[in-house]
Amino acid sequence: WNPMVNAISSPISNSPWHIELTDNNMSQIQEMIDQVESDTDSKSAIIDAFRKAVLTGYGFLIVTTIQDEFTGEAKIVLESASHIDSIALDPNCNTVDGSDAEEGAVVNYISLNKAKRLYGDDVVPFAYPEVECTIAFNQLDQWDLPEDSVAVISYYRKNERGFVDFYKICGDLVVQQIELPIKHIPILRLAGNEIFEKSNINFNGI
């Protein structure tokens, strides 16, 4: 399928990439956008997500932050989800890009040893994995837990104030909880070909 995917996605990869706001009153936001584009390889992330949408019907971009190695400050980065199965987006959202989602989650895995080193021995039950974590998704084929690993879940949910609450969950512990100063779930969906299955809208690729 690669030749077909390349033929569809290459026009996008060859295009110049820059987001520019036409409203002169939004210069501060424009500066932030310019900074994100210069600090991270956002073009590659967008192209990768687009290729996944062409191939499978879905691609996802995640807006997150990393710590600047020189200043120690948080900076915004745009990432493409390496595995589309690692994303769960509000099934009730109606927009193609998922901008009206009320919740969403990103699931990754780390080794059991690393989880204990980062968050303590009580991050999982004593008899783990024979005894499952309180928050477990092993029954879902989408999130099949690799051997000697622990799921790390980044969960986003809109609160009553209209902002987004972020929870980082590892095993039995909520290791981070914070209200983010944003009003949209930071997961952007790129959709492929729209189809109808049993009266529901879905998307497929080539």
PDB file of C-alpha atoms in Angstrom:
ATOM      1  CA  TRP A   1       0.000   0.000   0.000  1.00  0.00           C
ATOM      2  CA  ASN A   2       2.968   2.338   0.404  1.00  0.00           C
ATOM      3  CA  PRO A   3       2.991   3.605  -3.220  1.00  0.00           C
ATOM      4  CA  MET A   4      -0.678   4.584  -2.943  1.00  0.00           C
ATOM      5  CA  VAL A   5      -0.213   6.223   0.450  1.00  0.00           C
ATOM      6  CA  ASN A   6       2.819   8.137  -0.828  1.00  0.00           C
ATOM      7  CA  ALA A   7       0.927   9.309  -3.903  1.00  0.00           C
ATOM      8  CA  ILE A   8      -1.861  10.717  -1.736  1.00  0.00           C
ATOM      9  CA  SER A   9       0.279  12.219   1.030  1.00  0.00           C
ATOM     10  CA  SER A  10       3.223  13.562  -0.973  1.00  0.00           C
ATOM     11  CA  PRO A  11       1.432  16.779  -2.088  1.00  0.00           C
ATOM     12  CA  ILE A  12       0.974  17.657   1.575  1.00  0.00           C
ATOM     13  CA  SER A  13       4.578  16.870   2.470  1.00  0.00           C
ATOM     14  CA  ASN A  14       5.792  19.112  -0.354  1.00  0.00           C
ATOM     15  CA  SER A  15       3.681  22.074   0.727  1.00  0.00           C
ATOM     16  CA  PRO A  16       5.218  24.887   2.786  1.00  0.00           C
ATOM     17  CA  TRP A  17       4.068  24.641   6.397  1.00  0.00           C
ATOM     18  CA  HIS A  18       3.192  27.682   8.400  1.00  0.00           C
ATOM     19  CA  ILE A  19       0.120  28.775  10.355  1.00  0.00           C
ATOM     20  CA  GLU A  20      -0.535  32.480  10.099  1.00  0.00           C
ATOM     21  CA  LEU A  21      -3.435  34.320  11.721  1.00  0.00           C
ATOM     22  CA  THR A  22      -4.995  37.138   9.728  1.00  0.00           C
ATOM     23  CA  ASP A  23      -6.287  39.031  12.783  1.00  0.00           C
ATOM     24  CA  ASN A  24      -3.649  41.595  13.777  1.00  0.00           C
ATOM     25  CA  ASN A  25      -5.049  41.654  17.316  1.00  0.00           C
ATOM     26  CA  MET A  26      -3.830  38.080  17.868  1.00  0.00           C
ATOM     27  CA  SER A  27      -0.120  38.795  17.542  1.00  0.00           C
ATOM     28  CA  GLN A  28       0.657  37.187  20.890  1.00  0.00           C
ATOM     29  CA  ILE A  29      -1.008  33.944  19.833  1.00  0.00           C
ATOM     30  CA  GLN A  30       0.831  34.130  16.516  1.00  0.00           C
ATOM     31  CA  GLU A  31       4.142  34.358  18.393  1.00  0.00           C
ATOM     32  CA  MET A  32       3.231  31.236  20.357  1.00  0.00           C
ATOM     33  CA  ILE A  33       2.366  29.367  17.154  1.00  0.00           C
ATOM     34  CA  ASP A  34       5.653  30.439  15.565  1.00  0.00           C
ATOM     35  CA  GLN A  35       7.515  29.211  18.634  1.00  0.00           C
ATOM     36  CA  VAL A  36       5.848  25.793  18.514  1.00  0.00           C
ATOM     37  CA  GLU A  37       6.662  25.448  14.817  1.00  0.00           C
ATOM     38  CA  SER A  38      10.310  26.388  15.345  1.00  0.00           C
ATOM     39  CA  ASP A  39      10.857  24.309  18.494  1.00  0.00           C
ATOM     40  CA  THR A  40       9.318  21.063  17.272  1.00  0.00           C
ATOM     41  CA  ASP A  41       9.024  19.101  14.064  1.00  0.00           C
ATOM     42  CA  SER A  42       5.288  19.751  13.766  1.00  0.00           C
ATOM     43  CA  LYS A  43       5.338  19.203  10.002  1.00  0.00           C
ATOM     44  CA  SER A  44       6.538  15.610  10.396  1.00  0.00           C
ATOM     45  CA  ALA A  45       3.896  14.954  13.051  1.00  0.00           C
ATOM     46  CA  ILE A  46       1.111  16.238  10.810  1.00  0.00           C
ATOM     47  CA  ILE A  47       2.343  14.262   7.800  1.00  0.00           C
ATOM     48  CA  ASP A  48       2.617  11.066   9.863  1.00  0.00           C
ATOM     49  CA  ALA A  49      -0.923  11.470  11.240  1.00  0.00           C
ATOM     50  CA  PHE A  50      -2.220  12.173   7.727  1.00  0.00           C
ATOM     51  CA  ARG A  51      -0.547   9.031   6.356  1.00  0.00           C
ATOM     52  CA  LYS A  52      -2.178   6.948   9.084  1.00  0.00           C
ATOM     53  CA  ALA A  53      -5.570   8.453   8.220  1.00  0.00           C
ATOM     54  CA  VAL A  54      -5.045   7.592   4.546  1.00  0.00           C
ATOM     55  CA  LEU A  55      -4.013   4.040   5.371  1.00  0.00           C
ATOM     56  CA  THR A  56      -6.375   3.138   8.231  1.00  0.00           C
ATOM     57  CA  GLY A  57      -9.044   5.849   8.329  1.00  0.00           C
ATOM     58  CA  TYR A  58      -7.738   7.471  11.495  1.00  0.00           C
ATOM     59  CA  GLY A  59      -4.762   9.567  12.486  1.00  0.00           C
ATOM     60  CA  PHE A  60      -4.330  11.464  15.756  1.00  0.00           C
ATOM     61  CA  LEU A  61      -2.301  14.493  16.789  1.00  0.00           C
ATOM     62  CA  ILE A  62      -1.624  15.072  20.476  1.00  0.00           C
ATOM     63  CA  VAL A  63      -0.813  18.490  21.872  1.00  0.00           C
ATOM     64  CA  THR A  64       1.422  18.049  24.900  1.00  0.00           C
ATOM     65  CA  THR A  65       4.369  19.662  26.671  1.00  0.00           C
ATOM     66  CA  ILE A  66       7.963  18.709  27.333  1.00  0.00           C
ATOM     67  CA  GLN A  67      10.578  20.288  29.562  1.00  0.00           C
ATOM     68  CA  ASP A  68      13.096  22.462  27.776  1.00  0.00           C
ATOM     69  CA  GLU A  69      16.521  20.949  28.467  1.00  0.00           C
ATOM     70  CA  PHE A  70      18.153  24.382  28.733  1.00  0.00           C
ATOM     71  CA  THR A  71      15.586  26.577  30.504  1.00  0.00           C
ATOM     72  CA  GLY A  72      13.638  23.907  32.380  1.00  0.00           C
ATOM     73  CA  GLU A  73      10.403  25.534  31.224  1.00  0.00           C
ATOM     74  CA  ALA A  74       7.530  23.632  29.632  1.00  0.00           C
ATOM     75  CA  LYS A  75       7.160  24.032  25.893  1.00  0.00           C
ATOM     76  CA  ILE A  76       4.306  22.930  23.662  1.00  0.00           C
ATOM     77  CA  VAL A  77       4.908  20.127  21.171  1.00  0.00           C
ATOM     78  CA  LEU A  78       2.749  18.417  18.576  1.00  0.00           C
ATOM     79  CA  GLU A  79       3.033  14.631  18.351  1.00  0.00           C
ATOM     80  CA  SER A  80       1.514  12.010  16.097  1.00  0.00           C
ATOM     81  CA  ALA A  81       0.174   8.969  17.935  1.00  0.00           C
ATOM     82  CA  SER A  82       2.519   6.123  17.003  1.00  0.00           C
ATOM     83  CA  HIS A  83      -0.307   3.580  17.376  1.00  0.00           C
ATOM     84  CA  ILE A  84      -3.865   4.686  16.655  1.00  0.00           C
ATOM     85  CA  ASP A  85      -5.151   2.001  19.049  1.00  0.00           C
ATOM     86  CA  SER A  86      -3.502   3.914  21.893  1.00  0.00           C
ATOM     87  CA  ILE A  87      -6.103   6.698  21.521  1.00  0.00           C
ATOM     88  CA  ALA A  88      -9.654   6.707  22.855  1.00  0.00           C
ATOM     89  CA  LEU A  89     -11.742   9.740  21.948  1.00  0.00           C
ATOM     90  CA  ASP A  90     -15.240  10.630  23.155  1.00  0.00           C
ATOM     91  CA  PRO A  91     -17.562   8.355  21.114  1.00  0.00           C
ATOM     92  CA  ASN A  92     -20.284  11.014  21.290  1.00  0.00           C
ATOM     93  CA  CYS A  93     -18.327  13.755  19.506  1.00  0.00           C
ATOM     94  CA  ASN A  94     -19.856  14.794  16.192  1.00  0.00           C
ATOM     95  CA  THR A  95     -17.121  16.844  14.523  1.00  0.00           C
ATOM     96  CA  VAL A  96     -14.693  15.138  12.170  1.00  0.00           C
ATOM     97  CA  ASP A  97     -11.669  16.544  14.001  1.00  0.00           C
ATOM     98  CA  GLY A  98     -13.055  15.678  17.448  1.00  0.00           C
ATOM     99  CA  SER A  99     -13.031  19.310  18.607  1.00  0.00           C
ATOM    100  CA  ASP A 100     -16.332  18.856  20.465  1.00  0.00           C
ATOM    101  CA  ALA A 101     -15.068  15.871  22.491  1.00  0.00           C
ATOM    102  CA  GLU A 102     -15.780  15.961  26.218  1.00  0.00           C
ATOM    103  CA  GLU A 103     -13.096  13.424  27.116  1.00  0.00           C
ATOM    104  CA  GLY A 104     -10.226  11.472  25.659  1.00  0.00           C
ATOM    105  CA  ALA A 105      -7.336   9.226  26.665  1.00  0.00           C
ATOM    106  CA  VAL A 106      -3.863   8.262  25.493  1.00  0.00           C
ATOM    107  CA  VAL A 107      -2.455   4.922  26.662  1.00  0.00           C
ATOM    108  CA  ASN A 108       1.226   4.004  26.743  1.00  0.00           C
ATOM    109  CA  TYR A 109       3.146   1.236  28.490  1.00  0.00           C
ATOM    110  CA  ILE A 110       6.250   1.191  30.627  1.00  0.00           C
ATOM    111  CA  SER A 111       8.065  -1.715  32.241  1.00  0.00           C
ATOM    112  CA  LEU A 112       6.993  -2.839  35.705  1.00  0.00           C
ATOM    113  CA  ASN A 113      10.448  -2.013  37.088  1.00  0.00           C
ATOM    114  CA  LYS A 114      10.294   1.523  35.711  1.00  0.00           C
ATOM    115  CA  ALA A 115       6.784   2.060  37.110  1.00  0.00           C
ATOM    116  CA  LYS A 116       7.950   1.050  40.593  1.00  0.00           C
ATOM    117  CA  ARG A 117      11.068   3.186  40.318  1.00  0.00           C
ATOM    118  CA  LEU A 118       9.092   6.258  39.302  1.00  0.00           C
ATOM    119  CA  TYR A 119       6.003   5.898  41.473  1.00  0.00           C
ATOM    120  CA  GLY A 120       6.806   3.390  44.246  1.00  0.00           C
ATOM    121  CA  ASP A 121       6.109  -0.292  44.879  1.00  0.00           C
ATOM    122  CA  ASP A 122       2.429   0.349  45.649  1.00  0.00           C
ATOM    123  CA  VAL A 123       1.799   1.468  42.077  1.00  0.00           C
ATOM    124  CA  VAL A 124       0.507  -2.076  41.463  1.00  0.00           C
ATOM    125  CA  PRO A 125      -0.990  -4.766  43.759  1.00  0.00           C
ATOM    126  CA  PHE A 126       1.491  -7.002  45.591  1.00  0.00           C
ATOM    127  CA  ALA A 127       0.527 -10.059  43.506  1.00  0.00           C
ATOM    128  CA  TYR A 128       0.494  -8.173  40.184  1.00  0.00           C
ATOM    129  CA  PRO A 129      -0.131  -9.272  37.431  1.00  0.00           C
ATOM    130  CA  GLU A 130      -2.091 -12.201  38.898  1.00  0.00           C
ATOM    131  CA  VAL A 131      -4.117  -9.533  40.709  1.00  0.00           C
ATOM    132  CA  GLU A 132      -5.172  -6.747  38.353  1.00  0.00           C
ATOM    133  CA  CYS A 133      -4.907  -3.057  39.110  1.00  0.00           C
ATOM    134  CA  THR A 134      -8.033  -1.289  40.288  1.00  0.00           C
ATOM    135  CA  ILE A 135      -8.045   0.660  37.037  1.00  0.00           C
ATOM    136  CA  ALA A 136      -7.541  -2.069  34.449  1.00  0.00           C
ATOM    137  CA  PHE A 137      -8.361  -2.274  30.767  1.00  0.00           C
ATOM    138  CA  ASN A 138      -7.179  -5.813  30.157  1.00  0.00           C
ATOM    139  CA  GLN A 139     -10.670  -6.799  29.039  1.00  0.00           C
ATOM    140  CA  LEU A 140     -10.402  -4.434  26.079  1.00  0.00           C
ATOM    141  CA  ASP A 141      -8.682  -5.806  22.983  1.00  0.00           C
ATOM    142  CA  GLN A 142      -7.701  -2.245  22.069  1.00  0.00           C
ATOM    143  CA  TRP A 143      -5.434  -2.011  25.105  1.00  0.00           C
ATOM    144  CA  ASP A 144      -3.873  -5.442  25.440  1.00  0.00           C
ATOM    145  CA  LEU A 145      -1.275  -5.221  28.215  1.00  0.00           C
ATOM    146  CA  PRO A 146       2.211  -6.443  27.249  1.00  0.00           C
ATOM    147  CA  GLU A 147       3.965  -8.839  29.625  1.00  0.00           C
ATOM    148  CA  ASP A 148       5.759  -7.285  32.640  1.00  0.00           C
ATOM    149  CA  SER A 149       4.348  -3.871  31.784  1.00  0.00           C
ATOM    150  CA  VAL A 150       2.063  -1.295  33.339  1.00  0.00           C
ATOM    151  CA  ALA A 151      -0.306   0.999  31.496  1.00  0.00           C
ATOM    152  CA  VAL A 152       0.234   4.747  31.827  1.00  0.00           C
ATOM    153  CA  ILE A 153      -2.967   6.556  30.942  1.00  0.00           C
ATOM    154  CA  SER A 154      -3.228  10.258  30.160  1.00  0.00           C
ATOM    155  CA  TYR A 155      -6.913  11.043  30.645  1.00  0.00           C
ATOM    156  CA  TYR A 156      -8.504  14.377  29.722  1.00  0.00           C
ATOM    157  CA  ARG A 157     -12.014  15.461  30.714  1.00  0.00           C
ATOM    158  CA  LYS A 158     -13.844  18.771  30.512  1.00  0.00           C
ATOM    159  CA  ASN A 159     -14.974  20.080  33.893  1.00  0.00           C
ATOM    160  CA  GLU A 160     -17.951  22.216  34.929  1.00  0.00           C
ATOM    161  CA  ARG A 161     -15.947  25.411  34.375  1.00  0.00           C
ATOM    162  CA  GLY A 162     -15.346  24.517  30.746  1.00  0.00           C
ATOM    163  CA  PHE A 163     -11.636  23.802  31.188  1.00  0.00           C
ATOM    164  CA  VAL A 164      -9.881  20.445  30.857  1.00  0.00           C
ATOM    165  CA  ASP A 165      -8.897  18.301  33.832  1.00  0.00           C
ATOM    166  CA  PHE A 166      -5.845  16.112  33.243  1.00  0.00           C
ATOM    167  CA  TYR A 167      -5.198  12.871  35.098  1.00  0.00           C
ATOM    168  CA  LYS A 168      -2.077  10.749  34.690  1.00  0.00           C
ATOM    169  CA  ILE A 169      -2.795   7.233  35.914  1.00  0.00           C
ATOM    170  CA  CYS A 170      -0.233   4.487  36.368  1.00  0.00           C
ATOM    171  CA  GLY A 171      -1.431   1.164  37.711  1.00  0.00           C
ATOM    172  CA  ASP A 172      -3.367   1.814  40.918  1.00  0.00           C
ATOM    173  CA  LEU A 173      -2.245   5.416  41.346  1.00  0.00           C
ATOM    174  CA  VAL A 174      -3.281   8.783  39.998  1.00  0.00           C
ATOM    175  CA  VAL A 175       0.253  10.158  39.833  1.00  0.00           C
ATOM    176  CA  GLN A 176      -0.669  13.595  38.488  1.00  0.00           C
ATOM    177  CA  GLN A 177      -3.845  15.666  38.481  1.00  0.00           C
ATOM    178  CA  ILE A 178      -4.173  19.225  37.238  1.00  0.00           C
ATOM    179  CA  GLU A 179      -6.600  21.606  35.547  1.00  0.00           C
ATOM    180  CA  LEU A 180      -5.197  22.681  32.180  1.00  0.00           C
ATOM    181  CA  PRO A 181      -5.795  26.261  30.935  1.00  0.00           C
ATOM    182  CA  ILE A 182      -7.423  24.976  27.743  1.00  0.00           C
ATOM    183  CA  LYS A 183     -11.027  24.433  26.650  1.00  0.00           C
ATOM    184  CA  HIS A 184     -10.562  21.606  24.133  1.00  0.00           C
ATOM    185  CA  ILE A 185      -9.392  18.033  24.607  1.00  0.00           C
ATOM    186  CA  PRO A 186      -5.799  18.151  23.233  1.00  0.00           C
ATOM    187  CA  ILE A 187      -6.327  15.251  20.846  1.00  0.00           C
ATOM    188  CA  LEU A 188      -6.993  16.106  17.203  1.00  0.00           C
ATOM    189  CA  ARG A 189      -8.455  13.497  14.894  1.00  0.00           C
ATOM    190  CA  LEU A 190      -7.597  13.273  11.195  1.00  0.00           C
ATOM    191  CA  ALA A 191     -10.279  11.240   9.444  1.00  0.00           C
ATOM    192  CA  GLY A 192     -10.138   9.219   6.248  1.00  0.00           C
ATOM    193  CA  ASN A 193     -13.040   8.206   4.025  1.00  0.00           C
ATOM    194  CA  GLU A 194     -16.450   8.634   5.665  1.00  0.00           C
ATOM    195  CA  ILE A 195     -18.666   5.521   5.653  1.00  0.00           C
ATOM    196  CA  PHE A 196     -21.914   4.482   7.309  1.00  0.00           C
ATOM    197  CA  GLU A 197     -22.050   1.308   9.383  1.00  0.00           C
ATOM    198  CA  LYS A 198     -25.333   0.287  11.023  1.00  0.00           C
ATOM    199  CA  SER A 199     -26.578   3.901  10.960  1.00  0.00           C
ATOM    200  CA  ASN A 200     -23.314   5.140  12.506  1.00  0.00           C
ATOM    201  CA  ILE A 201     -20.640   7.276  10.869  1.00  0.00           C
ATOM    202  CA  ASN A 202     -17.200   5.697  10.701  1.00  0.00           C
ATOM    203  CA  PHE A 203     -14.033   6.239   8.683  1.00  0.00           C
ATOM    204  CA  ASN A 204     -11.838   3.893   6.693  1.00  0.00           C
ATOM    205  CA  GLY A 205      -8.612   4.058   4.724  1.00  0.00           C
ATOM    206  CA  ILE A 206      -7.347   2.502   1.540  1.00  0.00           C
TER     207      ILE A 206
END
